[in-house]
XYZ file of C-alpha atoms in Angstrom:
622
model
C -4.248 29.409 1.460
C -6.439 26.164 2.507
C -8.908 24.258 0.775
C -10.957 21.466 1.796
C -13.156 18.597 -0.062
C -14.059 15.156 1.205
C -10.986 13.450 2.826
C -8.668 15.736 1.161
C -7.179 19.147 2.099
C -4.751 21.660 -0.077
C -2.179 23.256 1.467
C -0.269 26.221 -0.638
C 2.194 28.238 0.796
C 3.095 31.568 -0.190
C 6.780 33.113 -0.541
C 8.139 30.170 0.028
C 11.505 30.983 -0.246
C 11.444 33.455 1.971
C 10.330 31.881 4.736
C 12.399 32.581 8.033
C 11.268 29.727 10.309
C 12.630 26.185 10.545
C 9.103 24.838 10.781
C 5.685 26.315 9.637
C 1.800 24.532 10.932
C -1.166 24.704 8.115
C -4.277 25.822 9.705
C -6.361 23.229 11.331
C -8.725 21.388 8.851
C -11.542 18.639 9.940
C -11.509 15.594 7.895
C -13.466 12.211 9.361
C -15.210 14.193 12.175
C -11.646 14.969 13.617
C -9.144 18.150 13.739
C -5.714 17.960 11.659
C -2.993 20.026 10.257
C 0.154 19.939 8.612
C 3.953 20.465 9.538
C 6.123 21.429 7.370
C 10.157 21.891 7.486
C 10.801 24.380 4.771
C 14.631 23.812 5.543
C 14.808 20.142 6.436
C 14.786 18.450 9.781
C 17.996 17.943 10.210
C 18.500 16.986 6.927
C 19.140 18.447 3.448
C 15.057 17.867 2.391
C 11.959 18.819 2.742
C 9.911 17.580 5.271
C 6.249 17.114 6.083
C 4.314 15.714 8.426
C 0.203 14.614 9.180
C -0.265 15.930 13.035
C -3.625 15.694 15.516
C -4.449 19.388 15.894
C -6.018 18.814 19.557
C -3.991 15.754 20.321
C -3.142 18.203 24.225
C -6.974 18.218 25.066
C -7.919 14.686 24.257
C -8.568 12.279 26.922
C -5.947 9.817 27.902
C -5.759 6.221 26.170
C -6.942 8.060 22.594
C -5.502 6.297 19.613
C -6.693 6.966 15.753
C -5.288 4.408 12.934
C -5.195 6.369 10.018
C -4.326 5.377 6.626
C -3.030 8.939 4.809
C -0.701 10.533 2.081
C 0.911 13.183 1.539
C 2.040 14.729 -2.137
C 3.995 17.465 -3.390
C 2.594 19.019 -6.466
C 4.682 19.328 -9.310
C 2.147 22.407 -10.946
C 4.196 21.297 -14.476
C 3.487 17.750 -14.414
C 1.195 15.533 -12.201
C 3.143 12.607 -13.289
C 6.652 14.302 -11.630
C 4.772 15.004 -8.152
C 6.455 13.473 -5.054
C 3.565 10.845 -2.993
C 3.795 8.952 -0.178
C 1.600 7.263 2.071
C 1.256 5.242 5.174
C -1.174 3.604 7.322
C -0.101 4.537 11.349
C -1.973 4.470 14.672
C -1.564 8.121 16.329
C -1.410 8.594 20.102
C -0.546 10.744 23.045
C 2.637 9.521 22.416
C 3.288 9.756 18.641
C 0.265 12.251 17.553
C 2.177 13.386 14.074
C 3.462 11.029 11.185
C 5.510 11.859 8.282
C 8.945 11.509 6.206
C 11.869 13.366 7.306
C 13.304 13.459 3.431
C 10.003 13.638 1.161
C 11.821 15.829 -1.612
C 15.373 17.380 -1.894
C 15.878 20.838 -0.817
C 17.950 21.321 -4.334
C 15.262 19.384 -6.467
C 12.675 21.548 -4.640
C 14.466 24.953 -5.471
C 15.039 24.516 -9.187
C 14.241 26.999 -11.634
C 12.456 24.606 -13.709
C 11.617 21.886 -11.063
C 7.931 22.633 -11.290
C 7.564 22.421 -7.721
C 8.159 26.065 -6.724
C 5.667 28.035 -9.351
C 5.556 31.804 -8.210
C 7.214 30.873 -4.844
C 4.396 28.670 -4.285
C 4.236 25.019 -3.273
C 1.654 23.365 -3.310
C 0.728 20.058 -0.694
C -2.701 17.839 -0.658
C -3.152 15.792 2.008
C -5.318 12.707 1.655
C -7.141 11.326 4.937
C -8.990 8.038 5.687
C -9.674 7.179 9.850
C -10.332 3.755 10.202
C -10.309 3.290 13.678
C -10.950 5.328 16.894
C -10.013 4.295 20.313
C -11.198 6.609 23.237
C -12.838 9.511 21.606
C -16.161 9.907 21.083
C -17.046 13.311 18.178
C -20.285 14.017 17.455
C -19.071 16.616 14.296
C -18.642 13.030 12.372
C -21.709 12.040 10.573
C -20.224 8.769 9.549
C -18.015 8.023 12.714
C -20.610 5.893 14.734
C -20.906 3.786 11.327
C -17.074 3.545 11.164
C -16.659 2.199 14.500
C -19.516 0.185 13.869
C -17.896 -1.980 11.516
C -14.819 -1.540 11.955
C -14.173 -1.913 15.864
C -13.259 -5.367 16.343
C -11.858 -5.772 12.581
C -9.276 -2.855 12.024
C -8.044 -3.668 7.850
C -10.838 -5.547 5.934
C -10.428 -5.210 2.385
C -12.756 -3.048 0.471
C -13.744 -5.889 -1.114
C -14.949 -7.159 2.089
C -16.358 -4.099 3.861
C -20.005 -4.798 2.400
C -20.184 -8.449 3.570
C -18.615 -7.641 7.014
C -21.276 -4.481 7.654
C -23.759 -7.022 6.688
C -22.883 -9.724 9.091
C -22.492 -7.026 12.183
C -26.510 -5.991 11.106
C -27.972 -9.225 11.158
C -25.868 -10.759 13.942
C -24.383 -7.697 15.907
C -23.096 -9.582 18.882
C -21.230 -12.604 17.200
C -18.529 -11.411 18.014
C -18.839 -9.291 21.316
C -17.048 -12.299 23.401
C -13.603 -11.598 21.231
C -10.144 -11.202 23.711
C -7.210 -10.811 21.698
C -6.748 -7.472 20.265
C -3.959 -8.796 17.684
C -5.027 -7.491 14.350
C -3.296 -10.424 12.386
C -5.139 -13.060 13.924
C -8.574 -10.477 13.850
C -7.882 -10.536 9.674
C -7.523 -13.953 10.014
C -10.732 -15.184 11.614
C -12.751 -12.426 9.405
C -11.091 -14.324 6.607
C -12.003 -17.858 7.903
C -15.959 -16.354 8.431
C -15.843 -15.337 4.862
C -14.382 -18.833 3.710
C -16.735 -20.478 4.717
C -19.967 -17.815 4.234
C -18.607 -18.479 0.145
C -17.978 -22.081 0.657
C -21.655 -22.473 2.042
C -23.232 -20.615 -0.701
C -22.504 -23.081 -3.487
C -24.517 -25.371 -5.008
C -24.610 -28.528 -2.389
C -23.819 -30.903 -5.036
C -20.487 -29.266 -5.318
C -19.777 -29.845 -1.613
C -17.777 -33.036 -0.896
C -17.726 -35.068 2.982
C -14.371 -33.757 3.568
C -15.675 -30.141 2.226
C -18.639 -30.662 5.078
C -15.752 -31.782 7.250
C -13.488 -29.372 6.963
C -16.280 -26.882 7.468
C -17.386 -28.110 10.261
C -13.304 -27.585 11.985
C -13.704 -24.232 10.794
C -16.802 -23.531 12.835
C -15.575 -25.279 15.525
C -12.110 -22.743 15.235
C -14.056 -19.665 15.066
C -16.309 -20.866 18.459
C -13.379 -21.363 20.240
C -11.585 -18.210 19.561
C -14.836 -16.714 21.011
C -17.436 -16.270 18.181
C -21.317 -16.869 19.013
C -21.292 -19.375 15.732
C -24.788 -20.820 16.433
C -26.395 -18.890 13.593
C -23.494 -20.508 10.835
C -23.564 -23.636 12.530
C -27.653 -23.754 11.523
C -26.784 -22.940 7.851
C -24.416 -25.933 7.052
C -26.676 -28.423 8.598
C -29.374 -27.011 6.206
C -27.067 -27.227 3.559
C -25.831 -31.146 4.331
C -29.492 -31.552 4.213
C -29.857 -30.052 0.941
C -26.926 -31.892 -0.460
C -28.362 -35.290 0.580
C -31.846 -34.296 -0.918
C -30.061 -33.693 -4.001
C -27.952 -37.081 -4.106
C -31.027 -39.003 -3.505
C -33.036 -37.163 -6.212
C -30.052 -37.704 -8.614
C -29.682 -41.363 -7.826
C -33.801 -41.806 -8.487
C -33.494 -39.553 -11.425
C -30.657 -41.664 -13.647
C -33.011 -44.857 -11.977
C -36.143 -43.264 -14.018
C -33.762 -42.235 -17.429
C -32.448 -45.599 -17.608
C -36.382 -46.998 -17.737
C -37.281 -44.105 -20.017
C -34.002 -45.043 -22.783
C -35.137 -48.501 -22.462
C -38.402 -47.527 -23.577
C -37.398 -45.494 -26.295
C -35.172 -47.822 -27.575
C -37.697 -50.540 -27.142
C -40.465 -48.745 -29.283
C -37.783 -47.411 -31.948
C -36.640 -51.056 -32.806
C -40.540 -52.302 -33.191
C -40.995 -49.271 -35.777
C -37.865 -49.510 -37.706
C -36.235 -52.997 -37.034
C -34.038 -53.099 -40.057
C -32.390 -49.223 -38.540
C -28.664 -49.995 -37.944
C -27.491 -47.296 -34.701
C -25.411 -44.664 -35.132
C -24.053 -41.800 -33.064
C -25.298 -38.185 -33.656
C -23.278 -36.123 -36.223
C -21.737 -33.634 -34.911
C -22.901 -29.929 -35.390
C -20.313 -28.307 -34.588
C -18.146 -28.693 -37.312
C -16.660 -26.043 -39.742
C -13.074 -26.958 -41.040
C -12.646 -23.059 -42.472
C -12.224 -22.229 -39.199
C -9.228 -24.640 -38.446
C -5.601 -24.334 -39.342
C -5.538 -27.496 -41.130
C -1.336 -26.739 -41.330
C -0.802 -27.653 -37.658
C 0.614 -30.521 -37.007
C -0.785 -31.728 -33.531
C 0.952 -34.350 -31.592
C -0.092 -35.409 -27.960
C 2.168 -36.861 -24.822
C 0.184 -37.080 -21.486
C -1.006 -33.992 -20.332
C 0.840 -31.859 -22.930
C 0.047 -30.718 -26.559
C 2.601 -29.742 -29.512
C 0.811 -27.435 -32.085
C 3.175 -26.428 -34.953
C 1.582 -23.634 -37.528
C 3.175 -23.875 -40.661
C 3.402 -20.547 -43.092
C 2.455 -18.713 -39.875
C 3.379 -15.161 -41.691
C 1.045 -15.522 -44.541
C -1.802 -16.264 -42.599
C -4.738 -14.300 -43.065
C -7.280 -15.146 -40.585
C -7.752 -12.618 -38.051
C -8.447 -15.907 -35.591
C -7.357 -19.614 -36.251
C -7.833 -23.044 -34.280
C -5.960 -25.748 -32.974
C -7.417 -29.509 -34.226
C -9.487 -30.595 -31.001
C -7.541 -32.541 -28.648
C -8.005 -35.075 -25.174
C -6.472 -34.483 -21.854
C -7.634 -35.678 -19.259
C -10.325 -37.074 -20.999
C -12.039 -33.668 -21.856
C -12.107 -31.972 -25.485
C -9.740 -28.670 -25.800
C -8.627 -26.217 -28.626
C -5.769 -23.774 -28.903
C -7.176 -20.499 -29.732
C -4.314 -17.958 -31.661
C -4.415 -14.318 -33.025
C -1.898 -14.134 -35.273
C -2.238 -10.351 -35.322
C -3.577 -9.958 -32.348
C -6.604 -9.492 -30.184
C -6.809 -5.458 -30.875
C -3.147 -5.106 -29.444
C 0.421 -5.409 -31.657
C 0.778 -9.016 -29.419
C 0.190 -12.568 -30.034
C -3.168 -13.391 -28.686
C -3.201 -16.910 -27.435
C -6.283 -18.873 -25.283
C -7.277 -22.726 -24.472
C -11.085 -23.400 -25.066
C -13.342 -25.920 -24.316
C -13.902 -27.521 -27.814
C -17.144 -29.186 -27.233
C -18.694 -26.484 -24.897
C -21.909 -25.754 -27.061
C -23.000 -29.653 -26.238
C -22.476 -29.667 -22.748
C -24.954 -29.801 -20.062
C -26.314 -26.110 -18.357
C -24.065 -25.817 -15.232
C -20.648 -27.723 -16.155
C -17.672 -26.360 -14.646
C -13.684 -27.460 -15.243
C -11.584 -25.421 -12.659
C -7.860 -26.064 -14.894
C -4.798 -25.376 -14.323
C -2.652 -24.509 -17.707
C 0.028 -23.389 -19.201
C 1.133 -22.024 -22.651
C 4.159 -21.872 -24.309
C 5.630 -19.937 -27.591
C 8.498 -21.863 -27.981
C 11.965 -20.158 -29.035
C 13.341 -22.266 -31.620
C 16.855 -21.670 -31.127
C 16.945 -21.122 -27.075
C 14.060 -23.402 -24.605
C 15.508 -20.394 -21.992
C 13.767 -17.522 -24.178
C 10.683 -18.838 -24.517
C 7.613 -17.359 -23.320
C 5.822 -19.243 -20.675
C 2.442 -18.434 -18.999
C 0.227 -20.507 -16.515
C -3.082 -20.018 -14.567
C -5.632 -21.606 -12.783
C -8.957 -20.931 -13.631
C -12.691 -22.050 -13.761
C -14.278 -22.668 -17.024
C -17.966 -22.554 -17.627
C -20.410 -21.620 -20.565
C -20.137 -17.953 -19.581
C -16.284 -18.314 -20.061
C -15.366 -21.352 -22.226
C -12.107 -19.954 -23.373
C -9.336 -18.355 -21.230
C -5.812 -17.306 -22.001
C -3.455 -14.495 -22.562
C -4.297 -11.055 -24.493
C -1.021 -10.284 -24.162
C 1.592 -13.299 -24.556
C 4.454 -11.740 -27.292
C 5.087 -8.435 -28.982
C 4.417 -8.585 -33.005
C 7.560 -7.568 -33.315
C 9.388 -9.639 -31.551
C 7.242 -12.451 -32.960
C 8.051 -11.732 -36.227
C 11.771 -10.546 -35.712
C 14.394 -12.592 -38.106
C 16.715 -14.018 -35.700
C 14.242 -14.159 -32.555
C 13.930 -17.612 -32.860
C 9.970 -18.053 -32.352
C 9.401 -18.137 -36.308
C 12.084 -20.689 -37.741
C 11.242 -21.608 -41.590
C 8.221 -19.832 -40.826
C 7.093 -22.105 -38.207
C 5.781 -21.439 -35.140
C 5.494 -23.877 -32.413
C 3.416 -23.623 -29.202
C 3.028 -25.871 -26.334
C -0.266 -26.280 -24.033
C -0.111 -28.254 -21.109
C -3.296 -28.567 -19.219
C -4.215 -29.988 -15.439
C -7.861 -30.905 -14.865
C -8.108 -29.965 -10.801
C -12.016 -30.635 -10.771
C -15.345 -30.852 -13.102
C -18.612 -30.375 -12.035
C -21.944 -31.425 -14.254
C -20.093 -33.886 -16.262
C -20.765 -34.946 -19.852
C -21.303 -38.288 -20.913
C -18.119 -38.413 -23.489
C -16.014 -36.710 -20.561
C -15.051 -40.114 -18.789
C -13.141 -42.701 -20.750
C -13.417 -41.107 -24.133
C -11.073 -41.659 -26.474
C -11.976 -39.970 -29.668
C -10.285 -37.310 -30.800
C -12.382 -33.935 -30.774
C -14.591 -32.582 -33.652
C -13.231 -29.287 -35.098
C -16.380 -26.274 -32.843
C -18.037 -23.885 -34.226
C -16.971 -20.613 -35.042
C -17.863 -18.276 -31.606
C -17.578 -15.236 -30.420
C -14.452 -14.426 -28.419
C -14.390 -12.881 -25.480
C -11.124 -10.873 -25.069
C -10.120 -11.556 -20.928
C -6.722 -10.006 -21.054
C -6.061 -6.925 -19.845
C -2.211 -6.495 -20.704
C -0.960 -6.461 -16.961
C 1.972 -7.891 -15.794
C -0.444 -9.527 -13.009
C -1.281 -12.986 -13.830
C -4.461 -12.902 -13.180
C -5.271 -9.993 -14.359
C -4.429 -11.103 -17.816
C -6.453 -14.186 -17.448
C -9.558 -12.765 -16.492
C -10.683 -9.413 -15.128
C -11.832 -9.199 -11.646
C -9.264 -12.120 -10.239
C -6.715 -10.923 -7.909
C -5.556 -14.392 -7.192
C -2.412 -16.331 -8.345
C -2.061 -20.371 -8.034
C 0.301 -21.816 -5.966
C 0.499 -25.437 -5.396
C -3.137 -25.570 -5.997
C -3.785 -22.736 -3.700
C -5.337 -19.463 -4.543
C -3.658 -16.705 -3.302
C -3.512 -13.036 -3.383
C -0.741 -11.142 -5.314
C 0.667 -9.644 -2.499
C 0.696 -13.109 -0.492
C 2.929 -15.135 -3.187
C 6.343 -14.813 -2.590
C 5.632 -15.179 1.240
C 3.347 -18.587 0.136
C 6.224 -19.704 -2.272
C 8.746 -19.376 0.227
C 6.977 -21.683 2.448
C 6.493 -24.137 0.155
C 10.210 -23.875 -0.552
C 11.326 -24.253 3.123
C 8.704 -27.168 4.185
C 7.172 -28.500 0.343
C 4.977 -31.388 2.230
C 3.641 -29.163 4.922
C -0.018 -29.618 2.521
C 0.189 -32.652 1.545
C -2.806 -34.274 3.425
C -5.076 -31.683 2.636
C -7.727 -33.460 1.377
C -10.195 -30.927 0.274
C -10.477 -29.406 -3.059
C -12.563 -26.414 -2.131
C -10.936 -23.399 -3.167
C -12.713 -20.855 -0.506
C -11.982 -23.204 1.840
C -8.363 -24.028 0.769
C -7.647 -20.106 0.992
C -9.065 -19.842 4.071
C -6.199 -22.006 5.524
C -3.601 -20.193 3.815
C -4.782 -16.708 5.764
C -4.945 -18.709 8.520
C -1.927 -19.786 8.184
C -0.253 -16.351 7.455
C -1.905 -14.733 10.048
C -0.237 -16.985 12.701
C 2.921 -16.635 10.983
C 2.428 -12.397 10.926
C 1.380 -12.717 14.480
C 4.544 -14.466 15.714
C 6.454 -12.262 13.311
C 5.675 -9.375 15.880
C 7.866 -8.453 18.954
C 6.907 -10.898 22.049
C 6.283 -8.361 24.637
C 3.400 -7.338 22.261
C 1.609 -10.635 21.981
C -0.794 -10.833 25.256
C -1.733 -14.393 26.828
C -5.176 -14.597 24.862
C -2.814 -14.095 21.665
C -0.693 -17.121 22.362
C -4.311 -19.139 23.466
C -5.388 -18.248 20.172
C -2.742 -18.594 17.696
C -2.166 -21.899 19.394
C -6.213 -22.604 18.391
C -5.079 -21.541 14.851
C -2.038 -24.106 14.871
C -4.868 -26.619 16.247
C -7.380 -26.138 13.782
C -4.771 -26.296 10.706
C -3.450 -29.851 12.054
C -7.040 -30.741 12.330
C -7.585 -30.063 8.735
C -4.962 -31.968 7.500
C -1.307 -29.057 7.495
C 1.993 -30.474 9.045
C 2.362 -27.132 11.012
C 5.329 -29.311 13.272
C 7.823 -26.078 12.712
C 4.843 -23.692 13.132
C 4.288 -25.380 16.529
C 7.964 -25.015 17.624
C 7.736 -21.371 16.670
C 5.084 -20.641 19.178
C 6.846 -22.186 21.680
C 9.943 -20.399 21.081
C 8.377 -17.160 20.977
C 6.291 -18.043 24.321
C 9.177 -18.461 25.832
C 10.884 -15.125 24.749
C 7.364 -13.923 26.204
C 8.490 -14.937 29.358
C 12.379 -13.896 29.402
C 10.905 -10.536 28.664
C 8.485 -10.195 31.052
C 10.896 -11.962 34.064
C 13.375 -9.436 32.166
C 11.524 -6.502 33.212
C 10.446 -7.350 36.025
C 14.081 -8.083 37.152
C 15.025 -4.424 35.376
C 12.787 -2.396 37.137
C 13.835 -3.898 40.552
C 17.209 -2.856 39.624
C 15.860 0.217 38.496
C 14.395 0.667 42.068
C 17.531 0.362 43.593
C 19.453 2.204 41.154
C 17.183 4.811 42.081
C 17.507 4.268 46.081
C 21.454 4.119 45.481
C 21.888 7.328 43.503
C 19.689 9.290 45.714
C 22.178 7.939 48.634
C 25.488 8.870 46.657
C 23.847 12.124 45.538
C 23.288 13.571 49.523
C 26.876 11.567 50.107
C 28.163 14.022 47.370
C 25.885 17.109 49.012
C 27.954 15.657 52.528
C 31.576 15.782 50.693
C 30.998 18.956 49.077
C 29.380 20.526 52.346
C 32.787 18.799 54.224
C 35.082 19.955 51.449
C 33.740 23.909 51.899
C 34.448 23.728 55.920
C 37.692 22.147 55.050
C 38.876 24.486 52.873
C 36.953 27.475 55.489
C 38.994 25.979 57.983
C 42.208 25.719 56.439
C 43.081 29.613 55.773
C 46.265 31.475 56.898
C 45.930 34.229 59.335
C 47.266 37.263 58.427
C 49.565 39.890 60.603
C 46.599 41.955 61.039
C 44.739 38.827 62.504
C 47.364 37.908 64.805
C 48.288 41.401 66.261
């Protein structure tokens, strides 16, 4: 029995157990325009497990050169419990040489067969099969409504996120042949320039003011990058001189602007001293304050760019939130934010805010990177540590962690993190770059009026992601100032590790731009991570444009540069390699066919021998 919805089809086979063959086809199903079906091994291939397998139905009567990459999975049901089903998936590119993908041991042949496995129900088993085409290479099936679209978009970029899949389709509608001079067909470096295009569509689409020279700059390399790996850039090129233009309209209406304050204070202050010339000055109160919203039990003590807050009688506090006193760093106002019974979880709820955000101007930004600390009393090793990088603005003036300690282990007697019913945190906080400043951020050096009580916006999520705990939506993690997916960190780390100045010139701060370098950078490395006989001329011509452009924006890419090399030369060993082989191929092939009729001669000889070389017998003679 068969069923088919969407992109996925259900396979369940009948008498199961009984089956007699070693391997068993589904019917064919259509999913993406294209015809499928599943193998199964009911026995094993080989092996003591089941195994399963995605095939191309009509893989015999397609035309030569077809290819489909296909990103699919396959599950075994478990019809007791969802939770215990077998899944696994893969992305592959099927061909006229590999037209069926799959796992030789999906599930044990024992597991499988047990009474009370769940997997067999009625000597049924039950498969779904889950099927997404992304790309298709020398077929052309007009059964697929949404093919044409497919290959639309995703012909010269084979994996764009989903993320990225609306902003790609866009750019191939409004500028359809930008990229129709492209060479290489090396996916890495593809991602890569897709990713530099993006980088720079973002950085372009702030606010001018924001934009530094070396932003402009570095911009203009990455232009210059994508041109020469064969984009029509023309259009993008337009756009950031129509930005510099905008961002030098706006410096000279700013500089005329504090010009015409300036005369308008000196006005004011001019017509307020003729009115009232006995008024002595002072500075506005401030409206923010409301001491029964502070712990006035913490003991605050500052050192640089870190903060001590101790909270004494933590367990009999009541408050459902409580406040830091307002501190400087950096010469900004901040707040520790705790929730000594959590945030609507059984954790400690901890967040840094802005302490003066209500009086800043419309439009101020602090991108920070912080950390914060529960320290363990009796071991530094068991405390809890966690850091981010993040922007805050009026939409978001306090960030943190929803999640930072279990209640329990909180409160727990010999834990450490309550000693004489103390608790001590430690905030340590990195101002990276402010936009919109306000007029007490620079030089200040009073301490920070105790803010008014707001409403909290809870941005943790409880993940073990970082990011995801600091605020919904990110998928990024910090790592020596650069943002970087989840998935790209340890690689990023590592590199760091093995060359730590290799970004040490970089002189922007723009964070679109400052990722776009690091997928630069790890598509090159991915690229010469792949065998050498695979990597074409234009690859090299481009990834050595990539090595280029991230010297030309300030990297140290010496070792990258060496790698190249290396693996160009591999390049060639192979290719002289094989060329060499099949010669001796040729006259392997000239020599055996020689000592096979020399073998035909000596066995031909060897019969007339042995013909020859036979006694007469009496009968013969007489």
């Amino acid at each position: 029995m068969v069923s088919e919805a969407g992109n996925k089809f259900i396979w369940v086979i009948k008498d199961f157990s009984s089956l007699q063959s070693w391997r068993i086809y589904s019917d064919e199903f259509l999913i993406g325009g294209f015809k499928w079906c599943l193998i199964a091994y009911p026995k094993g291939s080989k092996v003591d497990c089941l195994s399963l397998y995605l095939g191309v139905a009509d893989h015999e009567s397609l035309p030569l050169g077809w290819r489909r990459n296909t990103k699919f999975s396959l599950k075994v049901v478990n019809q007791f419990s969802d939770k215990s089903s077998i899944l696994r998936e893969a992305t592959e590119l099927f061909d006229q040489k590999t037209p069926s993908f799959g796992f030789t041991k999906i599930l044990p042949l024992a597991k499988l067969h047990a009474n009370d496995g769940g997997f067999l129900v009625n000597d049924e088993l039950k498969i779904v099969a889950e099927i997404n085409v992304l790309q298709v290479i020398g077929e052309s099936n007009d059964e697929s409504e949404g093919s044409q679209e497919a290959n639309l978009y995703f012909m010269f970029f084979l994996y764009v996120f989903h993320s990225q899949v609306a902003y790609v389709r866009c750019i191939f509608e409004k500028h359809p042949n930008f990229a129709s001079k492209r060479r290489s067909n090396n996916q890495h470096l593809k991602s890569t320039y897709i990713n530099v295009l993006l980088g720079l569509i973002e950085t372009l689409c702030q606010l001018p003011e924001k934009l530094s020279d070396d932003d402009f700059d570095e911009a203009s390399a990455a232009v210059s990058y994508l041109t020469q790996v064969g984009f029509k850039m023309d259009w993008l090129e337009e756009k950031l001189e129509e930005v510099k233009e905008k961002k030098m309209k706006v410096y000279t209406g700013k500089t005329q602007l504090e010009h015409m304050e300036e005369e308008f204070k000196v006005g004011l202050d001019i017509k307020s001293e003729t009115r009232n010339p006995n008024r002595t000055r002072t500075e506005k109160p401030d409206s923010l304050s409301d001491p029964k919203l502070w712990n006035l039990s913490a003991m605050v003590n500052e050192a640089d760019n870190k903060l001590t807050w101790v909270i004494k009688d933590f367990s009999s506090l009541q408050s459902q939130r409580i406040y830091s006193d307002g501190f400087l760093i950096g010469g900004y106002k901040w707040c520790l934010i705790a929730y000594p019974k959590g945030a609507k979880v059984d954790f400690l709820s901890l967040y840094l805010g802005v302490a003066d955000h209500e009086t800043l101007p419309l439009g101020w930004r602090r991108n920070i990177s912080f950390s914060l600390q529960v320290v363990n009393q009796f071991s530094e090793k068991s405390s809890i540590l966690r850091e981010a990088t993040e922007w805050f603005d009026q939409k978001t003036p306090f960030l943190g962690f929803l999640k930072i300690l279990p209640l329990t282990k909180l409160h727990s007697k010999d834990g450490g993190f309550l000693v004489n019913g103390e608790l001590k945190i430690v905030a340590e906080v990195d101002v990276l770059e402010v936009t919109v400043q306000s007029d007490a951020s620079e030089g200040s050096q009073e301490a920070a009026q105790p803010m008014k009580k707001t409403k909290m916006t809870d941005y943790g999520t409880g993940s073990s992601d970082l990011h995801q705990e600091t605020q919904v939506g990110k998928e990024t993690i910090d790592v020596n100032g650069f943002q970087v997916s989840t998935s790209q960190v340890a690689y990023v780390r590592c590199i760091f590790e093995k060359h730590p100045d290799f970004a040490s010139k970089i002189r922007s701060n723009n964070q679109h731009l400052k990722s776009t370098y690091m997928n630069v950078l790890l598509g090159l490395v991915e690229t010469l991570c792949q065998l050498p006989e695979k990597l074409s001329d234009d690859d090299f011509g481009e990834a050595s444009a990539a090595v280029s452009y991230l010297t030309q924006v300030g990297f140290k890419v010496d070792w990258l540069e060496e790698k190249l090399e290396e693996v160009q030369e591999k390049k060639t060993k192979v290719n002289t390699g094989k060329a060499q082989l099949q010669h001796m191929e040729e006259e392997f092939k000239v020599l055996n066919k020689k000592c096979l009729e020399l073998k035909d001669l000596v066995e031909k000889q060897n019969a007339d021998v042995t013909a020859a070389n036979v006694a007469l017998s009496f009968d013969d003679v007489v």
